[in-house]
CSV table of C-alpha atoms in Angstrom, one decimal:
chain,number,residue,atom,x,y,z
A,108,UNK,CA,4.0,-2.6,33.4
A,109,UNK,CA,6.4,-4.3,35.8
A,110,UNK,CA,5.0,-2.4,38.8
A,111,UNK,CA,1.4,-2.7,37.7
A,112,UNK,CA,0.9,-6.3,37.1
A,113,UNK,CA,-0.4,-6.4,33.8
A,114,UNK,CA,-1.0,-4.2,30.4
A,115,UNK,CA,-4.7,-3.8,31.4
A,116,UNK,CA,-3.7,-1.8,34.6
A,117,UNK,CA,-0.7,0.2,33.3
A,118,UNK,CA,-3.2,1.6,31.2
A,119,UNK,CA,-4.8,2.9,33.6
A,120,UNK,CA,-2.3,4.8,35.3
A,121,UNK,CA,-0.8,6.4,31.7
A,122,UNK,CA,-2.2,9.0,30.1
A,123,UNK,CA,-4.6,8.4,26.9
A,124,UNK,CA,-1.5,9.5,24.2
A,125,UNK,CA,-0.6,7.4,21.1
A,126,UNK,CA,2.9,6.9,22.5
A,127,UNK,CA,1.4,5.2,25.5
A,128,UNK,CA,-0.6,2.5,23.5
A,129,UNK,CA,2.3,2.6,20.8
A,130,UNK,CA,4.5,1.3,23.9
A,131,UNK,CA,2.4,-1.1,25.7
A,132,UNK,CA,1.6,-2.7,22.2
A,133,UNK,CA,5.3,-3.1,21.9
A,134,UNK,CA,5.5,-4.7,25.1
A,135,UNK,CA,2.3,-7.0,24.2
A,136,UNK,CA,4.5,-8.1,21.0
A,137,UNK,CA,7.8,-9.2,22.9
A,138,UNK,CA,5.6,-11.0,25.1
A,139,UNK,CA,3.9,-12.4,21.7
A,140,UNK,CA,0.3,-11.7,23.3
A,141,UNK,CA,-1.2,-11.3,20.0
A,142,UNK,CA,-4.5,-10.5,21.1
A,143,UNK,CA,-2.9,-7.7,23.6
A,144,UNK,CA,-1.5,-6.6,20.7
A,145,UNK,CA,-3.8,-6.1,18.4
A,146,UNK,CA,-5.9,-4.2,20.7
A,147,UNK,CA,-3.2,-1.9,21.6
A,148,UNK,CA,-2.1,-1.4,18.4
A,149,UNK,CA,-6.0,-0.4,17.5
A,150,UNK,CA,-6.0,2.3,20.8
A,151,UNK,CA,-3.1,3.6,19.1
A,152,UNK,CA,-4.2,4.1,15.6
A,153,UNK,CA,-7.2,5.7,16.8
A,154,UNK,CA,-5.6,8.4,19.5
A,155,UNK,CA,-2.6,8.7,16.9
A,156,UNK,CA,-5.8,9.7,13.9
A,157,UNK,CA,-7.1,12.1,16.8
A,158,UNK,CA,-4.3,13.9,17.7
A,159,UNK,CA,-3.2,14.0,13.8
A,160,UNK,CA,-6.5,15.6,12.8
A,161,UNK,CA,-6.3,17.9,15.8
A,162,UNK,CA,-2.5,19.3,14.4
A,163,UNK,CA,-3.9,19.8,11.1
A,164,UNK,CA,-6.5,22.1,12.7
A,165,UNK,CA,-3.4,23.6,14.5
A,166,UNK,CA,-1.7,23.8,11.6
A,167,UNK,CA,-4.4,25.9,9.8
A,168,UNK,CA,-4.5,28.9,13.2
A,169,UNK,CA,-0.7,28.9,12.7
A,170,UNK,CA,-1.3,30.2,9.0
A,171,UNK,CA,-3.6,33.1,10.4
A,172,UNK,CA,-1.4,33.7,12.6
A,173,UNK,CA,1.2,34.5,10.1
A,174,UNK,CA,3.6,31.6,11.5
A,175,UNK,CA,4.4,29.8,8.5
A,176,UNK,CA,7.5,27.6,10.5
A,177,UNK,CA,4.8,26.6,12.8
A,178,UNK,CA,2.5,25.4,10.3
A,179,UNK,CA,5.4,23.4,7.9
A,180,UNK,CA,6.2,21.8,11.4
A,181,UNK,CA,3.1,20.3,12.0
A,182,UNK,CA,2.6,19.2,8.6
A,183,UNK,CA,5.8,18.0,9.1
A,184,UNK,CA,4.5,16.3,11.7
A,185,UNK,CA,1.6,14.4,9.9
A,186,UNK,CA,3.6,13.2,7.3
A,187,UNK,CA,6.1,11.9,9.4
A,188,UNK,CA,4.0,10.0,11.9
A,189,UNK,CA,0.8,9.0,9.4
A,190,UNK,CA,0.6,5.3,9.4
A,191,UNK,CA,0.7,4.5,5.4
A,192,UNK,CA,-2.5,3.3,4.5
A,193,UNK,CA,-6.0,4.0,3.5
A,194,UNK,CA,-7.0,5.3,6.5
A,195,UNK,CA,-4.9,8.1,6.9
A,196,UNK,CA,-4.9,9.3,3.1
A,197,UNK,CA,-6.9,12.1,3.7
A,198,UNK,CA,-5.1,13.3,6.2
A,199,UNK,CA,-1.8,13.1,4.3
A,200,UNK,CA,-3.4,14.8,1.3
A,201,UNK,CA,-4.5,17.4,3.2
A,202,UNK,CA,-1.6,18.0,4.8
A,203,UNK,CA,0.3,17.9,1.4
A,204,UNK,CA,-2.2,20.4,0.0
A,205,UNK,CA,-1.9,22.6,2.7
A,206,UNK,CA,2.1,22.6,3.2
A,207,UNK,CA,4.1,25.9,2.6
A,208,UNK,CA,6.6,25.4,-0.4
A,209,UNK,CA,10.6,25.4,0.8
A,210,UNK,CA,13.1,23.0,1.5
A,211,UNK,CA,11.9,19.2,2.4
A,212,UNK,CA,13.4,17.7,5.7
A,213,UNK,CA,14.7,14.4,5.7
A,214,UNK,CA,11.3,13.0,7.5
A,215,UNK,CA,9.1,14.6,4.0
A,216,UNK,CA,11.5,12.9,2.0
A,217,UNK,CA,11.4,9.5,3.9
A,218,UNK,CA,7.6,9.5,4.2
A,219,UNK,CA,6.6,11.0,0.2
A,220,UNK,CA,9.2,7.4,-0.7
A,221,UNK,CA,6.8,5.5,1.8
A,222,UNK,CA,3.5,7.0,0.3
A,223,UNK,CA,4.9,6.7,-3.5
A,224,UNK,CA,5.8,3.2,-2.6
A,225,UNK,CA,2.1,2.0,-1.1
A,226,UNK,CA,0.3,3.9,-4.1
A,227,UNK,CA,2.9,2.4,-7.0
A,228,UNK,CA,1.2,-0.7,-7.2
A,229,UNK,CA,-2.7,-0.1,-6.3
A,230,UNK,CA,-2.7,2.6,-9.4
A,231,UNK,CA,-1.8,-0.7,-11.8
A,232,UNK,CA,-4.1,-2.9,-9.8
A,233,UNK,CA,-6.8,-0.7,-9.4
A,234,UNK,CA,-6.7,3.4,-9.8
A,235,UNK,CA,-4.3,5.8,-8.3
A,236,UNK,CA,-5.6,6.2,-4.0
A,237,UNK,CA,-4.3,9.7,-3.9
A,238,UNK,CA,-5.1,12.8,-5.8
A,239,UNK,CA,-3.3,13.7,-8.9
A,240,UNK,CA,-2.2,16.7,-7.0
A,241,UNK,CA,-0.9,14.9,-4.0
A,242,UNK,CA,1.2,12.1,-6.7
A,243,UNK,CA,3.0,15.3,-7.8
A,244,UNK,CA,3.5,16.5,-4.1
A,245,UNK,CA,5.0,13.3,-2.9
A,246,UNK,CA,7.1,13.2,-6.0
A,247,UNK,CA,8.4,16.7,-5.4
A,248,UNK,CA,9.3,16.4,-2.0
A,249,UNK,CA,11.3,12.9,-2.6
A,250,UNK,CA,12.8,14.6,-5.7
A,251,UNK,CA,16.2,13.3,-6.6
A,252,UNK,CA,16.0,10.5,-4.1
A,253,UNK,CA,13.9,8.3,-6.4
A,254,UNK,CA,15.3,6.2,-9.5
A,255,UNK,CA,14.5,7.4,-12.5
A,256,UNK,CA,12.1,4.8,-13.4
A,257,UNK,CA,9.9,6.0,-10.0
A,258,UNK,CA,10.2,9.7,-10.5
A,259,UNK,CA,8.6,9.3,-13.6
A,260,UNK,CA,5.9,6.9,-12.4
A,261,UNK,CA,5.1,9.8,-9.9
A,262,UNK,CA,5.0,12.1,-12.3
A,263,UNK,CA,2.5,10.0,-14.6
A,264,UNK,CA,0.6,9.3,-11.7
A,265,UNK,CA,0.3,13.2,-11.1
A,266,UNK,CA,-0.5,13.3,-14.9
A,267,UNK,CA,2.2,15.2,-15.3
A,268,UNK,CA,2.7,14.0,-18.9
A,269,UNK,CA,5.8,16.8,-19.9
A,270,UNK,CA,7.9,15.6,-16.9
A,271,UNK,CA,6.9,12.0,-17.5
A,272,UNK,CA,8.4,12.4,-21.1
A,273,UNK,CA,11.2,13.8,-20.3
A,274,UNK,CA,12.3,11.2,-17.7
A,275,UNK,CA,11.2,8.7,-20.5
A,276,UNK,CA,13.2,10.4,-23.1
A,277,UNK,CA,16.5,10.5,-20.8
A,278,UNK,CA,16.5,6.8,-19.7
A,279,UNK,CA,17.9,3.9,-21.8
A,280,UNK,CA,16.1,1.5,-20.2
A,281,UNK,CA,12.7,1.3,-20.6
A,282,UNK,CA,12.8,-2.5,-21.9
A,283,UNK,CA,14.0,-3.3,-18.7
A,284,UNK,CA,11.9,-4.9,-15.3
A,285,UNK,CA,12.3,-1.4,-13.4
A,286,UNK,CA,10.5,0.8,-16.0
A,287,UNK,CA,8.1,-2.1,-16.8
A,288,UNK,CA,5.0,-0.5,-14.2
A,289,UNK,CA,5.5,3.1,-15.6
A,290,UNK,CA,5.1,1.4,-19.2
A,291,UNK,CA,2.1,-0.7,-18.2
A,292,UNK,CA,0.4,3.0,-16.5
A,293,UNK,CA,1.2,4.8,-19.5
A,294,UNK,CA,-0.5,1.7,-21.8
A,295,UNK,CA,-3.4,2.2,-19.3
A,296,UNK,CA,-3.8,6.1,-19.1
A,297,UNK,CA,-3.6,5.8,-23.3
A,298,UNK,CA,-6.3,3.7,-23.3
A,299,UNK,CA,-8.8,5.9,-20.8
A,300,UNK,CA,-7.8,8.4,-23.5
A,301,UNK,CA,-9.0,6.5,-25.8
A,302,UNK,CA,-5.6,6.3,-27.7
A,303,UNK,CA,-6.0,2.0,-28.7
A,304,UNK,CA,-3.2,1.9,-31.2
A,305,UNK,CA,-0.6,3.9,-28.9
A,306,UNK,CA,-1.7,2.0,-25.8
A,307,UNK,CA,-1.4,-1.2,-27.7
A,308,UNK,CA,2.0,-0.4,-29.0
A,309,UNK,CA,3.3,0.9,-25.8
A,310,UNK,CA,1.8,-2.2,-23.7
A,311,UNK,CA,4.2,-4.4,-26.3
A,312,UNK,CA,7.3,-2.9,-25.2
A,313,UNK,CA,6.9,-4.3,-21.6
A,314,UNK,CA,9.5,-6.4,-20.3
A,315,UNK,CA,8.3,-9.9,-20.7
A,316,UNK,CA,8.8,-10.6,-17.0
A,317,UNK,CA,6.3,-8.1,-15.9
A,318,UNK,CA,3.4,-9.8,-18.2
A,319,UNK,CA,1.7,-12.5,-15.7
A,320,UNK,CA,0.7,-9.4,-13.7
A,321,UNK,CA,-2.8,-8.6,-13.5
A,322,UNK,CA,-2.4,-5.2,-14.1
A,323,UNK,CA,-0.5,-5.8,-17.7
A,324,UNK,CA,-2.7,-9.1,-18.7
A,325,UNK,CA,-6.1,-7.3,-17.8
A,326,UNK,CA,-5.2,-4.1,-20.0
A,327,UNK,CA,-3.8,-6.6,-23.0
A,328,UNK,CA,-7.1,-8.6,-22.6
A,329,UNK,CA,-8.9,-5.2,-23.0
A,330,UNK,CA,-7.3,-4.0,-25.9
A,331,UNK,CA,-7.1,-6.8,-27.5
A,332,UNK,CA,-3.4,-6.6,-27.8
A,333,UNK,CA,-1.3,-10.0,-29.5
A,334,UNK,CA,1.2,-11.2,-27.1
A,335,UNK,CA,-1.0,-11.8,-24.3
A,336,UNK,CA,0.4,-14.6,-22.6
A,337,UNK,CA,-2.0,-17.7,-22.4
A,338,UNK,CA,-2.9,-18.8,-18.6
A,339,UNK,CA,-5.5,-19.2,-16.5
A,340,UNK,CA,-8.6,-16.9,-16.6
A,341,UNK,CA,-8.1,-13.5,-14.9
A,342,UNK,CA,-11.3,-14.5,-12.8
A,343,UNK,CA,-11.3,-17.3,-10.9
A,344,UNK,CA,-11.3,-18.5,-7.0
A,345,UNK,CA,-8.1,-19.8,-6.4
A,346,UNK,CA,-4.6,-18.4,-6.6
A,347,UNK,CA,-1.2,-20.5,-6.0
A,348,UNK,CA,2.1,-19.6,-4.8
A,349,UNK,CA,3.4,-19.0,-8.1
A,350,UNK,CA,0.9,-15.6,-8.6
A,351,UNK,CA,2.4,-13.8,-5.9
A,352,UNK,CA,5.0,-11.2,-6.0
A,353,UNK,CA,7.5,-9.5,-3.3
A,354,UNK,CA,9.0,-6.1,-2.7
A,355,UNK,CA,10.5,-4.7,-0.2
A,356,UNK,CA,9.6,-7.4,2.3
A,357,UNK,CA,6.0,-7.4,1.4
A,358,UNK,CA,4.8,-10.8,-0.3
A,359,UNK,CA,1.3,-9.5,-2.7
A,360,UNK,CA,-1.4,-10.9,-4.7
A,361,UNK,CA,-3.2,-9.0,-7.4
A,362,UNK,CA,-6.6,-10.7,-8.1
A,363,UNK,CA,-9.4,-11.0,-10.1
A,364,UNK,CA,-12.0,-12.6,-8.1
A,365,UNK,CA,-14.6,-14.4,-9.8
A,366,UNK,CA,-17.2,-14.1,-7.3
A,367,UNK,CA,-18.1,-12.0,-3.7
A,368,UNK,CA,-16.7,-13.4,-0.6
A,369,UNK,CA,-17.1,-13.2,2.6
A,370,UNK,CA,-13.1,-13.5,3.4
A,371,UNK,CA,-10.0,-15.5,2.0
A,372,UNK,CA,-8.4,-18.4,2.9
A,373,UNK,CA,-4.3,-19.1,2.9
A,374,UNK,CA,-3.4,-22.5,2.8
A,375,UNK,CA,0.2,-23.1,4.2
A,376,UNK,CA,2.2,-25.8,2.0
A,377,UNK,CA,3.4,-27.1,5.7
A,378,UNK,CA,2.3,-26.6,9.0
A,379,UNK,CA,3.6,-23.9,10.9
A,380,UNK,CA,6.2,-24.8,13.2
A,381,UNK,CA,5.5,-22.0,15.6
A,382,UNK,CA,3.0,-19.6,16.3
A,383,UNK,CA,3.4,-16.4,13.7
A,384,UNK,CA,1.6,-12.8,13.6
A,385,UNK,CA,0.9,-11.4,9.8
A,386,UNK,CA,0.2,-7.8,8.9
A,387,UNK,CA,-1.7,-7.3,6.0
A,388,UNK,CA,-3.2,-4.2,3.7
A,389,UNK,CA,-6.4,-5.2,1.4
A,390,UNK,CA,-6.6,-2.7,-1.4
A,391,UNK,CA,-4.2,-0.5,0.5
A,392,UNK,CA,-6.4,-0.5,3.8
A,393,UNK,CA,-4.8,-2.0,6.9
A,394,UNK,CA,-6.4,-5.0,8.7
A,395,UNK,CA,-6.3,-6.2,11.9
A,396,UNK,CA,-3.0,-8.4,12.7
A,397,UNK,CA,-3.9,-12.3,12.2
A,398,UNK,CA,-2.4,-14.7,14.8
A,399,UNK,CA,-1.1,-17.9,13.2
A,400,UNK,CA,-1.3,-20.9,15.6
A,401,UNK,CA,1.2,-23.6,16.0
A,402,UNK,CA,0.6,-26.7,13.6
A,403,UNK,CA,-2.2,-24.5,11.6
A,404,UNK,CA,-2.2,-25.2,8.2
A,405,UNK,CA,-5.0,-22.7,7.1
A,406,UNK,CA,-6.0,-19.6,8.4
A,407,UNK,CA,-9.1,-17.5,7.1
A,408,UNK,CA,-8.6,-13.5,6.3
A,409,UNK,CA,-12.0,-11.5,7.5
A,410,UNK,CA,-12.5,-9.2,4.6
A,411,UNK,CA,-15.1,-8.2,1.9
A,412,UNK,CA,-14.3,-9.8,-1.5
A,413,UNK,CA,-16.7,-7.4,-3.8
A,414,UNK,CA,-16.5,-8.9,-7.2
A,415,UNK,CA,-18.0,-5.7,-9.3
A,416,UNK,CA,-20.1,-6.2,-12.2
A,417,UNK,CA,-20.5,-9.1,-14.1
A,418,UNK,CA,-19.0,-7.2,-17.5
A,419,UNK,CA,-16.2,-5.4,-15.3
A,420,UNK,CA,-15.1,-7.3,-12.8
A,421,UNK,CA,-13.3,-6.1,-10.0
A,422,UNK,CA,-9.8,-6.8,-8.8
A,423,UNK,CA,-8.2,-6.4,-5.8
A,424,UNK,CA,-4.6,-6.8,-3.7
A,425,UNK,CA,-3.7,-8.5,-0.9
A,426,UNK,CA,-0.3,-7.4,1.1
A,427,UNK,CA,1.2,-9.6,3.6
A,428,UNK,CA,4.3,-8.9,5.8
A,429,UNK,CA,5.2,-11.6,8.7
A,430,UNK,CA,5.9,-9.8,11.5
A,431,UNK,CA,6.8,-12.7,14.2
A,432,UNK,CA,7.1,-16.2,13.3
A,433,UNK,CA,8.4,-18.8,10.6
A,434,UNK,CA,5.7,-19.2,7.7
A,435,UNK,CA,5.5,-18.1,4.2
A,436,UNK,CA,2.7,-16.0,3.6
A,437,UNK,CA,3.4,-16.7,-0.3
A,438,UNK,CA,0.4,-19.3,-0.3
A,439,UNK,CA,-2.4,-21.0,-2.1
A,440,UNK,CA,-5.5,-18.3,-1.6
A,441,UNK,CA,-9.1,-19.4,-2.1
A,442,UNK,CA,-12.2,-17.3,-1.4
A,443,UNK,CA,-14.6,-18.2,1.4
């Protein structure tokens, strides 16, 4: 880049690989040239998809040809180096399907954790993104490296059920916050079963902390369960700091909009001081990184707000990570 003059003609004179646009974008971020970045980072998603899709057709000639290490390498390979989010799902559960049983290397473990942990909370909020078959895959191949409370999410997830039971039946602390999202998926796979007095009676033994979520207040408003705690309507248009939740150094919003929209709006509680990049996923799906000017106090997310039908409305989550910059992405939110 140094020799060249700029990003634009360094690119010319590297080859077209994902680890050439995953580099330049990196230099396009220490500069802070957000819009650099963001169209690096889109050259390398797409040549990083390419190439991904091209080892899993690899992968399959490696099995005719009877080399079985070759093959477990390049799925390897996709697990590892799969960007987690909706885009590359199918790739990953093909890969998983595909993947010769034996020993998981550190990098399946490390990824099946990341994919686990991106699923856990769109199969409250909305419905599992990966296969039943592909839950029970990830939760294999992280194996003991999950608490119990997540190994037996995974394995309800898979639907699972015996394993599930088991986990349940060995841990003392199901009235606690950690076990509260397996409790609140095992209320809602009860109730697609049909089962309204068990699911009713198993949403009740959720920790109390866990029941402004969406996912547990739109089940108990469904069943009918008492103990729903009184608030504001599950459908609306705006959402204050107070509804947000973090984990792991992702700040997320379930929500229940009331109508469609044509985007979202965050409303800062201060200017920001400086100019800031976010990252977000919207219903698991990466966007396009959002630059933040200096002194903004608003800035508007581009994305579809579908609101479902009017008898079953349709919810959604936002996830927001500040990757450069001081602001708190915990904001108020109001559709478009």
């Amino acid at each position: 880049v140094a020799v060249a003059g700029s990003l634009d003609r360094a690119a010319e004179l590297l080859p077209d690989r994902p680890l050439t646009w995953k580099r330049l974008a990196a230099t396009a971020f220490e500069r802070k040239s957000w819009s650099e970045y963001s169209a690096l980072s889109a050259r390398h998603r797409g040549k990083l998809r390419e190439e991904l899709e091209n080892d899993l057709g690899r992968a399959a000639q490696e099995v005719e040809r009877g080399s079985v290490g070759g093959a477990r390498r390049l799925y390897s390979t996709i697990l590892a180096e799969a960007p987690v989010d909706a885009e590359f799902a199918t790739l990953v559960e093909t890969a998983l399907s595909r993947l010769p049983p034996g020993p998981a290397a550190e990098s399946q473990v490390r990824a099946a954790e990341a994919w686990l942990t991106w699923a856990h909370p769109l199969c409250l909020v909305r419905d599992c993104p990966l296969s039943t078959a592909a839950m029970g895959r990830l939760g294999s191949l992280a194996g003991t490296m999950l608490p119990g409370d997540e190994a037996a999410f995974a394995a309800l997830a898979a639907e699972d059920r015996t394993r599930a039971d088991l986990l349940e039946r060995r841990s003392d602390e199901l009235w606690s916050e950690a076990w509260a999202p397996f409790v609140t998926l095992k209320a809602k796979q009860q109730a697609a079963r049909k089962e309204i007095v068990a699911a009713r009676a198993t949403l009740l033994t959720v920790h109390r902390s866990f029941r402004v979520r969406l996912a547990w207040r739109a089940l108990a408003e469904r069943l009918a369960a008492v103990g729903v705690v009184p608030g504001p309507p599950l459908a609306r248009d705006l959402w204050e700091a107070a509804d947000w939740w973090f984990d792991r150094g992702a700040s997320r919003l379930d929500l229940l909009p009331s109508r469609a929209a044509t985007g979202l709006w965050l409303d800062f509680p201060q200017a920001v001081p400086e100019g800031a990049l976010l990252e977000m996923q919207w219903d698991g799906r990466y966007l396009e990184p959002l630059a933040v000017a200096a002194g903004a106090t608003s800035v508007r997310l581009p994305l579809t707000v579908s609101a479902g039908d009017p008898g079953a409305p349709e919810p959604h989550l936002l996830e927001v990570r500040v990757r450069s910059g001081d602001v708190r992405p915990a904001a108020r939110v109001r559709l478009d």
